[in-house]
PDB file of C-alpha atoms (C1' of nucleotides) in Angstrom:
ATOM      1  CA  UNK A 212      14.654 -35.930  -9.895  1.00 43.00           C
ATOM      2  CA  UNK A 213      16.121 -32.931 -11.489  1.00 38.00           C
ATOM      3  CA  UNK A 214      13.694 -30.702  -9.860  1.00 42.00           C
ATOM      4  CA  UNK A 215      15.161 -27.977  -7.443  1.00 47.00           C
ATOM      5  CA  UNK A 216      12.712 -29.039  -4.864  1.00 50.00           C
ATOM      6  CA  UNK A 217      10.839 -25.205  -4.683  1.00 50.00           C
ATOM      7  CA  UNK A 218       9.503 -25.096  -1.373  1.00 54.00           C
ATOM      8  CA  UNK A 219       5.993 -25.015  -1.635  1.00 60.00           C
ATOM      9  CA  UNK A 220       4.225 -23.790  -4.586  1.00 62.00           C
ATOM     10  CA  UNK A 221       0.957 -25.929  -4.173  1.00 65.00           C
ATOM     11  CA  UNK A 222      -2.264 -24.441  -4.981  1.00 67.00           C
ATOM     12  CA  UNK A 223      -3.354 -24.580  -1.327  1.00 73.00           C
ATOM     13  CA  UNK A 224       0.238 -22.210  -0.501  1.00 80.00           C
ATOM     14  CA  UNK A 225      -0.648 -19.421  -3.590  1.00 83.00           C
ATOM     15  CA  UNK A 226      -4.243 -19.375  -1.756  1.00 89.00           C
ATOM     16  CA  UNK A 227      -2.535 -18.635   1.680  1.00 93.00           C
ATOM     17  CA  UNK A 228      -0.536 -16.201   0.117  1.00 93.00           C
ATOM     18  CA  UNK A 229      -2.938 -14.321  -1.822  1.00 94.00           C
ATOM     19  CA  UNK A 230      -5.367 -14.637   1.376  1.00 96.00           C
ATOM     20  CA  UNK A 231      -2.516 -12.796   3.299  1.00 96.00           C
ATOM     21  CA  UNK A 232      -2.511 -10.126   0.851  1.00 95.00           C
ATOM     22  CA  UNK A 233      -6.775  -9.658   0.996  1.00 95.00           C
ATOM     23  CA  UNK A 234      -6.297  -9.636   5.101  1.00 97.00           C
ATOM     24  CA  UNK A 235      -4.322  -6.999   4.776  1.00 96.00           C
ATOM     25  CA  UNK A 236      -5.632  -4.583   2.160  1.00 95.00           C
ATOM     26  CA  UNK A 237      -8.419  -4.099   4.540  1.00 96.00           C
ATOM     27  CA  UNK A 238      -6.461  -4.273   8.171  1.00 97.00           C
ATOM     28  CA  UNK A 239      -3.447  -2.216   7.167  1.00 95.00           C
ATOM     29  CA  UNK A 240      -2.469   0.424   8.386  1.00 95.00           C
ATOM     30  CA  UNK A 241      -1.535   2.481  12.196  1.00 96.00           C
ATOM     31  CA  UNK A 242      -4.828   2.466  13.842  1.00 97.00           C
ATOM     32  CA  UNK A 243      -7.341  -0.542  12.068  1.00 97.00           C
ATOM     33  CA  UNK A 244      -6.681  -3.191  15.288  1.00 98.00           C
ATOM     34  CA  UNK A 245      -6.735  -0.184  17.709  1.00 97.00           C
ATOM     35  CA  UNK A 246      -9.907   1.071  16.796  1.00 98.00           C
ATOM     36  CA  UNK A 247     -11.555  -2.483  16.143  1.00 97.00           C
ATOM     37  CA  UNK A 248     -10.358  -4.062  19.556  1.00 97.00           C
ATOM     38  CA  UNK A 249     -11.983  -0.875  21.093  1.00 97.00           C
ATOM     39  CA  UNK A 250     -15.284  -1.363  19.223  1.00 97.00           C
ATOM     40  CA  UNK A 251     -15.359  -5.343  20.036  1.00 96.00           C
ATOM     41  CA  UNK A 252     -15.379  -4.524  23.645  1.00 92.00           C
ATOM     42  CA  UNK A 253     -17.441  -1.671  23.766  1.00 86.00           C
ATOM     43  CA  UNK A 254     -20.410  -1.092  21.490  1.00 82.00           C
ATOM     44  CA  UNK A 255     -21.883   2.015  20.416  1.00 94.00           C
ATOM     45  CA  UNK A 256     -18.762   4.710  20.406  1.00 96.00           C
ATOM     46  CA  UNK A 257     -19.311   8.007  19.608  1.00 97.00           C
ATOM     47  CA  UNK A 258     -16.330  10.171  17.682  1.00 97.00           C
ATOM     48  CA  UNK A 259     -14.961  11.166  20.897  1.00 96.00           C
ATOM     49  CA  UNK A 260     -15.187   8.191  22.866  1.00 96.00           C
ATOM     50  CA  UNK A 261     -13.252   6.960  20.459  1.00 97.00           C
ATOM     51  CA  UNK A 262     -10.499   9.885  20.196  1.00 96.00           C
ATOM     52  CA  UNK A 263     -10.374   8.997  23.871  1.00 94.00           C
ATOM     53  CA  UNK A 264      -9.923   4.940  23.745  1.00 94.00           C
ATOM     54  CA  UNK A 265      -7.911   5.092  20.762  1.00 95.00           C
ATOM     55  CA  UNK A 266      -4.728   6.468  22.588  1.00 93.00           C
ATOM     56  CA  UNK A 267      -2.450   9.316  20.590  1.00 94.00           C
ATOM     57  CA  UNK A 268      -4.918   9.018  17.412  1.00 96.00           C
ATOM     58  CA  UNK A 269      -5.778  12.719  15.993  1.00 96.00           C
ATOM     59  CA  UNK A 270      -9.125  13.274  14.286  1.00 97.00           C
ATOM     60  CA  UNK A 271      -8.390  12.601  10.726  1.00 97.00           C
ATOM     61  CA  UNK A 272      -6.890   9.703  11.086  1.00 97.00           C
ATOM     62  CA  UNK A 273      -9.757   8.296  13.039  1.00 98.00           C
ATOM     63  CA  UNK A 274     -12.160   9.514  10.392  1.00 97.00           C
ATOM     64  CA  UNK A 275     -10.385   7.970   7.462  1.00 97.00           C
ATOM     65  CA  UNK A 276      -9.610   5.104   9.424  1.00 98.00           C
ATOM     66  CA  UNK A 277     -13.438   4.645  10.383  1.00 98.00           C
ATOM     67  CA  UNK A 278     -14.187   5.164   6.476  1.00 97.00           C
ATOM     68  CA  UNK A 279     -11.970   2.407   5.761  1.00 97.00           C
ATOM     69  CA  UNK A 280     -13.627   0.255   8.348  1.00 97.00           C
ATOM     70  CA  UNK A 281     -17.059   1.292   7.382  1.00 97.00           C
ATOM     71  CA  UNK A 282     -16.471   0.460   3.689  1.00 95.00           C
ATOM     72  CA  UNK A 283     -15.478  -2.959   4.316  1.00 95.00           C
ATOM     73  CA  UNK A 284     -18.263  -3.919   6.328  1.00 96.00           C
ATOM     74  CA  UNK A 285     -16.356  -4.236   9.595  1.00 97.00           C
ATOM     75  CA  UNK A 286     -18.356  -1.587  11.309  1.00 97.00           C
ATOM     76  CA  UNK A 287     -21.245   0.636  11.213  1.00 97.00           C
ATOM     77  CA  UNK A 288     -21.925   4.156  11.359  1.00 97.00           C
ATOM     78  CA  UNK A 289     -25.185   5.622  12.680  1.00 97.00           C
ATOM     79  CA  UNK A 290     -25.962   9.493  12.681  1.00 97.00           C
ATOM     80  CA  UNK A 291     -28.114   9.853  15.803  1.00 96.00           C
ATOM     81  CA  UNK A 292     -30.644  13.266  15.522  1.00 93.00           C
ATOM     82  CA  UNK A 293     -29.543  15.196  18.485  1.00 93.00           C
ATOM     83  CA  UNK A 294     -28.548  18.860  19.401  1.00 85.00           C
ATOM     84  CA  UNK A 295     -25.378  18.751  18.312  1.00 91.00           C
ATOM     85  CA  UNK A 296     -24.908  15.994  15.649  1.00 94.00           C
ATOM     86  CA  UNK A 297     -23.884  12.575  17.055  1.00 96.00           C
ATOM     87  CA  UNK A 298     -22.908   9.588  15.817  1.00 97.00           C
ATOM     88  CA  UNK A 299     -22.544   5.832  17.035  1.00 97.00           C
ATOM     89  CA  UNK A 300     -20.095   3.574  15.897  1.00 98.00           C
ATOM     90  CA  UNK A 301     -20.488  -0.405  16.086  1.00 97.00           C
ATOM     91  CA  UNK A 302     -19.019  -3.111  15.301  1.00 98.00           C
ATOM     92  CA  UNK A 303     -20.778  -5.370  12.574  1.00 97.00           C
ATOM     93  CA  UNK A 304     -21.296  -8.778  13.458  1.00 97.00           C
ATOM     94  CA  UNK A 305     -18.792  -9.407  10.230  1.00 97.00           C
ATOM     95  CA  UNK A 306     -16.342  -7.456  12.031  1.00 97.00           C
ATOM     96  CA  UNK A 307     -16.704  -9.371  15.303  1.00 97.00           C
ATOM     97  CA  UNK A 308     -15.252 -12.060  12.731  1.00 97.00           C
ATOM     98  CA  UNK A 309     -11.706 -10.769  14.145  1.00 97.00           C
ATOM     99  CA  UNK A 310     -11.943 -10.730  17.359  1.00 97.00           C
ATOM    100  CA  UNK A 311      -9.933 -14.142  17.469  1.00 97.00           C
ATOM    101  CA  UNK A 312      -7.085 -12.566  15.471  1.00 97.00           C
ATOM    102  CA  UNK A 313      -7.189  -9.332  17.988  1.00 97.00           C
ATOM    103  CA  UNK A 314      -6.828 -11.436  20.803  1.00 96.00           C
ATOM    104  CA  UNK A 315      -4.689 -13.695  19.253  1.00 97.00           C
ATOM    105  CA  UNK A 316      -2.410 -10.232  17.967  1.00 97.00           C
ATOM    106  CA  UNK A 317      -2.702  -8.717  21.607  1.00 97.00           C
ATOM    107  CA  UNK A 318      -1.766 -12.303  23.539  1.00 96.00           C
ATOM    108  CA  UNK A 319       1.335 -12.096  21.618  1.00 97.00           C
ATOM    109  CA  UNK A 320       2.360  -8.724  21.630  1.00 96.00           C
ATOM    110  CA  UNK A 321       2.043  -9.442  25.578  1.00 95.00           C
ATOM    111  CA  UNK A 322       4.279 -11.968  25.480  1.00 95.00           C
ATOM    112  CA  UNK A 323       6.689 -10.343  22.890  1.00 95.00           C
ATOM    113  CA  UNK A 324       6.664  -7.517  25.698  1.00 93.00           C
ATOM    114  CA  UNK A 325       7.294 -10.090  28.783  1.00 92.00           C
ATOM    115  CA  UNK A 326       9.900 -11.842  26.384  1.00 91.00           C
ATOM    116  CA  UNK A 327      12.138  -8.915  26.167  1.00 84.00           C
ATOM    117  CA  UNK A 328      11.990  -8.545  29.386  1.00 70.00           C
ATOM    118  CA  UNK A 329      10.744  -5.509  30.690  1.00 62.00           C
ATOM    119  CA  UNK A 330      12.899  -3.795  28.322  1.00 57.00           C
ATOM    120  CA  UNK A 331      11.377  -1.181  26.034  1.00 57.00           C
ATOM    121  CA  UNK A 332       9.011  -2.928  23.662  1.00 54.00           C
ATOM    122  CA  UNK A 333       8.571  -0.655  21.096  1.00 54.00           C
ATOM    123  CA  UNK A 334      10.586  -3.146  18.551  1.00 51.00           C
ATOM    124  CA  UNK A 335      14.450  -2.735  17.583  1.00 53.00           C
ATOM    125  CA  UNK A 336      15.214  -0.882  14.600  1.00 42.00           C
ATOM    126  CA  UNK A 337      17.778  -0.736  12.130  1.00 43.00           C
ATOM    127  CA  UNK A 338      20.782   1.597  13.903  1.00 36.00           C
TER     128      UNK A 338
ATOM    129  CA  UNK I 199     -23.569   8.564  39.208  1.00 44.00           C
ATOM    130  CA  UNK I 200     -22.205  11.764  37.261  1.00 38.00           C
ATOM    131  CA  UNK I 201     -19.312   9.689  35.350  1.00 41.00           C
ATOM    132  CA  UNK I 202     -20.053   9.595  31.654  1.00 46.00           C
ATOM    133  CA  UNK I 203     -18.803   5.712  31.932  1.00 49.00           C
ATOM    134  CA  UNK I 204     -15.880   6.216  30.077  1.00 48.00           C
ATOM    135  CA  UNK I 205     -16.512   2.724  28.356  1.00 53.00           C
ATOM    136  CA  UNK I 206     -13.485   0.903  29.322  1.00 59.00           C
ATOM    137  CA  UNK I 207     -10.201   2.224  30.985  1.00 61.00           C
ATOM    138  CA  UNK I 208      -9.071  -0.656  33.022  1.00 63.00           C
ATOM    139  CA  UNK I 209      -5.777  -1.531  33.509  1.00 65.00           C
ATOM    140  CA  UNK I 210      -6.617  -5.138  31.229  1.00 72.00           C
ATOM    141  CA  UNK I 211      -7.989  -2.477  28.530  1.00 79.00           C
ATOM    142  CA  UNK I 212      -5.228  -0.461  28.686  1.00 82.00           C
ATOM    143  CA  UNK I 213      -2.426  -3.450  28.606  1.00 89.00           C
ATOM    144  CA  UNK I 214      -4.523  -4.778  25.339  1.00 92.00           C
ATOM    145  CA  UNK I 215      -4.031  -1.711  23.472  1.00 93.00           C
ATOM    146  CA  UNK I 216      -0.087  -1.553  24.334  1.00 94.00           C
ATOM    147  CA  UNK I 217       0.372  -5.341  23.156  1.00 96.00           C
ATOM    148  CA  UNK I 218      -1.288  -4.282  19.755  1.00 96.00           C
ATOM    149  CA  UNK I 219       1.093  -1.394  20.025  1.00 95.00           C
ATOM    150  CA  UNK I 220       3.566  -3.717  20.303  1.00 95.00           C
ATOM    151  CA  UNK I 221       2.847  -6.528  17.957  1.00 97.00           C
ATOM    152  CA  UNK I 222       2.420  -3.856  15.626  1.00 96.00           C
ATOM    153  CA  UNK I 223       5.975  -2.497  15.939  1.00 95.00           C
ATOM    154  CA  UNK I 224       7.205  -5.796  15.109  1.00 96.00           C
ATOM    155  CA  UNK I 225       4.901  -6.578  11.919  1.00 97.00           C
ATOM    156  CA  UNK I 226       4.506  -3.608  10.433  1.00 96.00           C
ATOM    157  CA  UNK I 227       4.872  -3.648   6.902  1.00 95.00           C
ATOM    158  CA  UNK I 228       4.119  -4.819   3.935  1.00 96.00           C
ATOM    159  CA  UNK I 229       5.914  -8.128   3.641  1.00 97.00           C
ATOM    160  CA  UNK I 230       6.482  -9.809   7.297  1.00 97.00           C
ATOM    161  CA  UNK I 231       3.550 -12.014   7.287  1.00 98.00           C
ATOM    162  CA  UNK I 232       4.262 -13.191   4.026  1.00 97.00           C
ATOM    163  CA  UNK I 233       8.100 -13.743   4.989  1.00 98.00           C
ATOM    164  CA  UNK I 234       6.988 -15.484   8.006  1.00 98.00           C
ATOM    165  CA  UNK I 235       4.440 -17.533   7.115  1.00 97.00           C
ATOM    166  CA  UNK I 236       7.080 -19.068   4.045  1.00 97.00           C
ATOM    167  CA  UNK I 237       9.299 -19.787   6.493  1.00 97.00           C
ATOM    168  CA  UNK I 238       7.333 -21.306   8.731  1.00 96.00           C
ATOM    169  CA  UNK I 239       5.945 -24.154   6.325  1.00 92.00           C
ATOM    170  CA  UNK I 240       9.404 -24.163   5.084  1.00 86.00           C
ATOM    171  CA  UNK I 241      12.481 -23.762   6.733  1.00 83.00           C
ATOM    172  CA  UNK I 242      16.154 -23.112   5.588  1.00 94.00           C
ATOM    173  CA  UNK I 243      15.591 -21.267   2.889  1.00 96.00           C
ATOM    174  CA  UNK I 244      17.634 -19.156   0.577  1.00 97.00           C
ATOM    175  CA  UNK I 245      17.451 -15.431  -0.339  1.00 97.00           C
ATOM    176  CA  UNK I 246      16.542 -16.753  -3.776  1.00 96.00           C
ATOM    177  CA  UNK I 247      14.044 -19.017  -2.581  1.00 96.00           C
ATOM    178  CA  UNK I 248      12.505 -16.266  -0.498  1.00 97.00           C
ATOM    179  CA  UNK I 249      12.240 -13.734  -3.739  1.00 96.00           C
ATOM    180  CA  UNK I 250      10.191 -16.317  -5.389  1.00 94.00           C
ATOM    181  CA  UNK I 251       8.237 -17.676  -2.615  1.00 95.00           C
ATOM    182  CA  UNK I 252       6.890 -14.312  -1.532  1.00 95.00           C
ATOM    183  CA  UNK I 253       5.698 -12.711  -4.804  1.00 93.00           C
ATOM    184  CA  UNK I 254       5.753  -9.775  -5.890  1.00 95.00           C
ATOM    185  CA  UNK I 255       9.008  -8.216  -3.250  1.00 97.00           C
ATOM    186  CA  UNK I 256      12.261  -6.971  -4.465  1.00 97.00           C
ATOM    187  CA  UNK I 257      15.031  -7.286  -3.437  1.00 97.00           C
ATOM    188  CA  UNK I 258      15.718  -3.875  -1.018  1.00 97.00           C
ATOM    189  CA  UNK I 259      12.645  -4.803   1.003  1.00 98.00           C
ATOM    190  CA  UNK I 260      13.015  -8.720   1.485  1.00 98.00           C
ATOM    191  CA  UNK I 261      16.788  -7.619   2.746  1.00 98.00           C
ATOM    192  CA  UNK I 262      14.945  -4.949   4.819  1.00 97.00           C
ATOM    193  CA  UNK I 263      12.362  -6.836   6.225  1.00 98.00           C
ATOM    194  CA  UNK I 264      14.313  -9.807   7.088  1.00 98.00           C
ATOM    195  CA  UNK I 265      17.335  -7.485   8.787  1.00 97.00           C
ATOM    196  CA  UNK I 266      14.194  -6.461  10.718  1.00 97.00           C
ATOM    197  CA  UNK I 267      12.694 -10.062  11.894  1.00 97.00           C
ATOM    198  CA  UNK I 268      15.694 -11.186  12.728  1.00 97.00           C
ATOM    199  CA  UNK I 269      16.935  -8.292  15.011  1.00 96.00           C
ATOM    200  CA  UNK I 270      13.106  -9.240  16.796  1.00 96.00           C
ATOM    201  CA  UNK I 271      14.703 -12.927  17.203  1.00 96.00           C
ATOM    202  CA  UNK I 272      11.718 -14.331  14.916  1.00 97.00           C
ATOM    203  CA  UNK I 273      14.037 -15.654  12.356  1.00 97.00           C
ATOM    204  CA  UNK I 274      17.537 -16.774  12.065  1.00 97.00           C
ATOM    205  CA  UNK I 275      20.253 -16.060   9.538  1.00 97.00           C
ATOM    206  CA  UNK I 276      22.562 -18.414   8.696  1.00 97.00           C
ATOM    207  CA  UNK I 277      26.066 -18.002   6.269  1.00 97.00           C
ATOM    208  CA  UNK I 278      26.850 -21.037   4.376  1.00 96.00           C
ATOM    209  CA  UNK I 279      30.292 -21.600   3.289  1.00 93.00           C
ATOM    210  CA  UNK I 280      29.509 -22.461  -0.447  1.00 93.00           C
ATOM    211  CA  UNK I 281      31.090 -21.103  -3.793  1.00 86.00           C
ATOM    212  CA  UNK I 282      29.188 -18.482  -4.265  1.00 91.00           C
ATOM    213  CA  UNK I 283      28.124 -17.528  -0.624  1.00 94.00           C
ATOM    214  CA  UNK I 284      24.581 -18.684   0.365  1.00 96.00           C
ATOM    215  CA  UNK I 285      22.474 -17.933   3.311  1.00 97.00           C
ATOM    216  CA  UNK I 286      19.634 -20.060   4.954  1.00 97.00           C
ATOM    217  CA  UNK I 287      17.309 -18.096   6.386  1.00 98.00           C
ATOM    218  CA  UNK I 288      14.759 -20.097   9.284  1.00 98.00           C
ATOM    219  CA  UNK I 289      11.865 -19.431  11.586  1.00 98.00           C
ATOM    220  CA  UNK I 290      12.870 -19.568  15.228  1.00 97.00           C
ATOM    221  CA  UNK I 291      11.247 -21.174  17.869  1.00 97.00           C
ATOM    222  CA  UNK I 292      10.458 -18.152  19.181  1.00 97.00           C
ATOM    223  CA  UNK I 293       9.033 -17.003  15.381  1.00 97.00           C
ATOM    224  CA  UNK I 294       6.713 -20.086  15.519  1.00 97.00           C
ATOM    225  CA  UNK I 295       5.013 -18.457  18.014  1.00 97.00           C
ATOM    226  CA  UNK I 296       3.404 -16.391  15.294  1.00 98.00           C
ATOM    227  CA  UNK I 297       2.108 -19.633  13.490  1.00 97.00           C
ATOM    228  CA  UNK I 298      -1.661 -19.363  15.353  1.00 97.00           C
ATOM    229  CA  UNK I 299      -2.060 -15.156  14.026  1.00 97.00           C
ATOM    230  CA  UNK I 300      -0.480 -16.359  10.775  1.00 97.00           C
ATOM    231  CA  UNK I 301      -3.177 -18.868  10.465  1.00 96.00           C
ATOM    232  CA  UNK I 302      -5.562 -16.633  11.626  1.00 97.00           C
ATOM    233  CA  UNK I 303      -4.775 -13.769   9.560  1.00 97.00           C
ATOM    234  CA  UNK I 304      -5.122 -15.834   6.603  1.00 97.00           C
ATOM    235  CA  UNK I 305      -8.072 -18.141   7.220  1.00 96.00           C
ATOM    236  CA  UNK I 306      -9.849 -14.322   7.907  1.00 97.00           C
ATOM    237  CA  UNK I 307      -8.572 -13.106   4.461  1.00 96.00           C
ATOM    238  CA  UNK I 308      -9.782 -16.200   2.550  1.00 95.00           C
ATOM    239  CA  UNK I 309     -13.341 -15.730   4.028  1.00 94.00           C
ATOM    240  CA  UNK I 310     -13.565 -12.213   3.291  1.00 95.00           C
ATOM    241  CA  UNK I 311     -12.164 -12.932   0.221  1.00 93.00           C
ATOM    242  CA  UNK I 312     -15.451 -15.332  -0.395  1.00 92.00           C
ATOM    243  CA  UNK I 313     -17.779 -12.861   1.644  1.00 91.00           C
ATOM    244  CA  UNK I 314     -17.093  -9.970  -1.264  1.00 84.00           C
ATOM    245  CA  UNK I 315     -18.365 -12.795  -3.623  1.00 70.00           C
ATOM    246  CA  UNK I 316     -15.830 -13.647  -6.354  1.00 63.00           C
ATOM    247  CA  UNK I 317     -15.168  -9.954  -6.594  1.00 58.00           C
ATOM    248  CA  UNK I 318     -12.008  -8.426  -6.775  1.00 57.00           C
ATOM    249  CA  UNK I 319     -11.006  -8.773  -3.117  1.00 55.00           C
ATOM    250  CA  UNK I 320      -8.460  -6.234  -2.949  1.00 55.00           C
ATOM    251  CA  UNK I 321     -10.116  -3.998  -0.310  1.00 53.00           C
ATOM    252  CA  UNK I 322     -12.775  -0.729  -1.000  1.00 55.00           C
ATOM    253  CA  UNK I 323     -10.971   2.677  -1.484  1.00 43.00           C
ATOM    254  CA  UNK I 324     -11.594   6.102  -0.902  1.00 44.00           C
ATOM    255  CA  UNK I 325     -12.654   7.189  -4.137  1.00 36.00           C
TER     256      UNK I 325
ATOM    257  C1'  DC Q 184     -19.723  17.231  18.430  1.00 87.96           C
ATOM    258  C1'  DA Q 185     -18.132  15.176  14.102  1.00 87.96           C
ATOM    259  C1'  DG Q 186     -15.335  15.768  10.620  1.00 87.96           C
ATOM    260  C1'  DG Q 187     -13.441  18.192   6.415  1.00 87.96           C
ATOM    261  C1'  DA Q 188      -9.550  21.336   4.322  1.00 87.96           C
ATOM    262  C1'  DT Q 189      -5.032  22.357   4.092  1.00 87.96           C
ATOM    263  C1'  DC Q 190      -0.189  22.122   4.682  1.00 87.96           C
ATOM    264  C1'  DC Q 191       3.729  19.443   5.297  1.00 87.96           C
ATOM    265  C1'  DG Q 192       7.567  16.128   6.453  1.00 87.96           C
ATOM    266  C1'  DG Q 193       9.331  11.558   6.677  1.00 87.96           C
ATOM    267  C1'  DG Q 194       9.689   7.260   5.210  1.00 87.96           C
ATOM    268  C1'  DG Q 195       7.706   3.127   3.213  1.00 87.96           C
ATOM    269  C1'  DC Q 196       8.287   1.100  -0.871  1.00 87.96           C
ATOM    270  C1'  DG Q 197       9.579   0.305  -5.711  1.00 87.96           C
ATOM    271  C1'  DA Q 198      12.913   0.164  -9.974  1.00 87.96           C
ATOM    272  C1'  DT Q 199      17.220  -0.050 -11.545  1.00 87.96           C
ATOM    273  C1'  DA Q 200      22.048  -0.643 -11.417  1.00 87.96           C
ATOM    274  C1'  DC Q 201      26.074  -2.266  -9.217  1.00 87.96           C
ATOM    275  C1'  DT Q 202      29.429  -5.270  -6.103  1.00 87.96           C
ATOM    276  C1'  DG Q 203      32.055  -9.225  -3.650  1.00 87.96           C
TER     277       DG Q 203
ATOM    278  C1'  DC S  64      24.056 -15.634  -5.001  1.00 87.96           C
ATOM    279  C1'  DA S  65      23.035 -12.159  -1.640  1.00 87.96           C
ATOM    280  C1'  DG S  66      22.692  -8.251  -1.025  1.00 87.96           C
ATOM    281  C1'  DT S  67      23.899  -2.607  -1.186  1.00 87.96           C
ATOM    282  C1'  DA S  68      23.613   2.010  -3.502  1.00 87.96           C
ATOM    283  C1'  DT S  69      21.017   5.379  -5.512  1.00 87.96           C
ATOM    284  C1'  DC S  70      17.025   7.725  -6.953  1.00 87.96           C
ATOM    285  C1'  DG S  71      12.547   9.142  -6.434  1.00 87.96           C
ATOM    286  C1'  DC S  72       7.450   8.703  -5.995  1.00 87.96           C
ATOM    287  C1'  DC S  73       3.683   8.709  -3.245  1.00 87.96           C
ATOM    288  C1'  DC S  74       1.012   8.523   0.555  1.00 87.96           C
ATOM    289  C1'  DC S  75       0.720   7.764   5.459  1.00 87.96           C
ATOM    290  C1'  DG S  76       0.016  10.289   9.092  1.00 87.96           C
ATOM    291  C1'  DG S  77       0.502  14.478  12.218  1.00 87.96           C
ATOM    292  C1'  DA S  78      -0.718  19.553  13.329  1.00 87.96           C
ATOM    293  C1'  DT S  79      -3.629  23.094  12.824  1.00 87.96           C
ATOM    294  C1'  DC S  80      -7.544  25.512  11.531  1.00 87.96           C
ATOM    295  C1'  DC S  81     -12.355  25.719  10.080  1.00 87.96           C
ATOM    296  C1'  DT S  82     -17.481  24.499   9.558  1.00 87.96           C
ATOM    297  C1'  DG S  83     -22.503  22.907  10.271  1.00 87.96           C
TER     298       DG S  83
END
DNA sequence: CAGGATCCGGGGCGATACTG
DNA sequence: CAGTATCGCCCCGGATCCTG
């Protein structure tokens, strides 16, 4: 057997791989999880609500974020007719699809927290 | 009852949104997940084997990103004595903790890979 | 209230070349 | 082989102001 062996190039690995790269397109960026955990747990946020759950985020991130969102299907925008324009964000049921990766994402980052004990959590960086 | 029900501030809210926070501070980036879920299926592998396992990375940014895992304790570096010198890079014990969102992440991105239909599944852009 | 327009800096990220 | 050095683009993302 000549063969170096390479890891792991099996169709099934490419597919994980390229899978990977999908899941991402669509969640990346500063805000996505923030703004999807918020909407999993409570339905129907308006713009503000969410400016308000969505700790630190200004309001054009949160708009392009929720375009982002809204073009993938993960939630869904409603223009209500009231005095002064309103309008209710959802979750789709599509996007309730990630709910077990939220959790799963926030269990760990708990115990990423607990596992540095205490210390600041916000991640090491490079010097 | 005057409160607006601000939908959700309760401490359990509030400790989910830092663990994204946190979790995010740690995976950010383009390339962990890939790097991580290589090494996970398998370990002790080489820079080399790492630049052709996750496709598409040079060479600044799989040095980068794998400076940054390790500093988080998710993977381990290892010098080998050899002729030329040669590193084995791992998952930790602590990194295989990751193996359930890993999964996760990329069972969601082969579904919504097959939800947008044979399409190109690269995600919907702003214009 | 919901968001667009504009300005702007930093850095994420890539390509190429070079070293021990 | 395993990176580092250098260069530079682009775009993420924040601040501020403005509109219907």
């Amino acid at each position: 057997m000549k063969k170096k062996a390479i890891i792991n190039n099996s169709p099934a690995c490419q597919t994980k791989m390229q899978a990977i790269r999908d899941a991402m397109s669509v969640l990346s960026g500063k805000w996505k999880f923030h703004i999807l955990g918020t909407l999993i747990k409570g339905s129907k946020l308006g713009f503000m609500d969410l400016m308000r759950e969505v700790d630190g985020i200004g309001s054009k991130m949160l708009s392009k974020e929720l375009q982002d969102l809204e073009m993938n299907h993960l939630i869904s925008r409603t223009v209500m007719n009231t005095k002064p324009v309103t309008v209710e964000y959802s979750i789709t049921e599509y996007g309730k699809t990630l709910s077990p990766l939220i959790d799963a994402l926030a269990n760990w980052g708990i115990e990423y927290r607990q596992s540095v004990h205490g210390k600041e959590a916000s991640g090491f960086c490079r010097s």
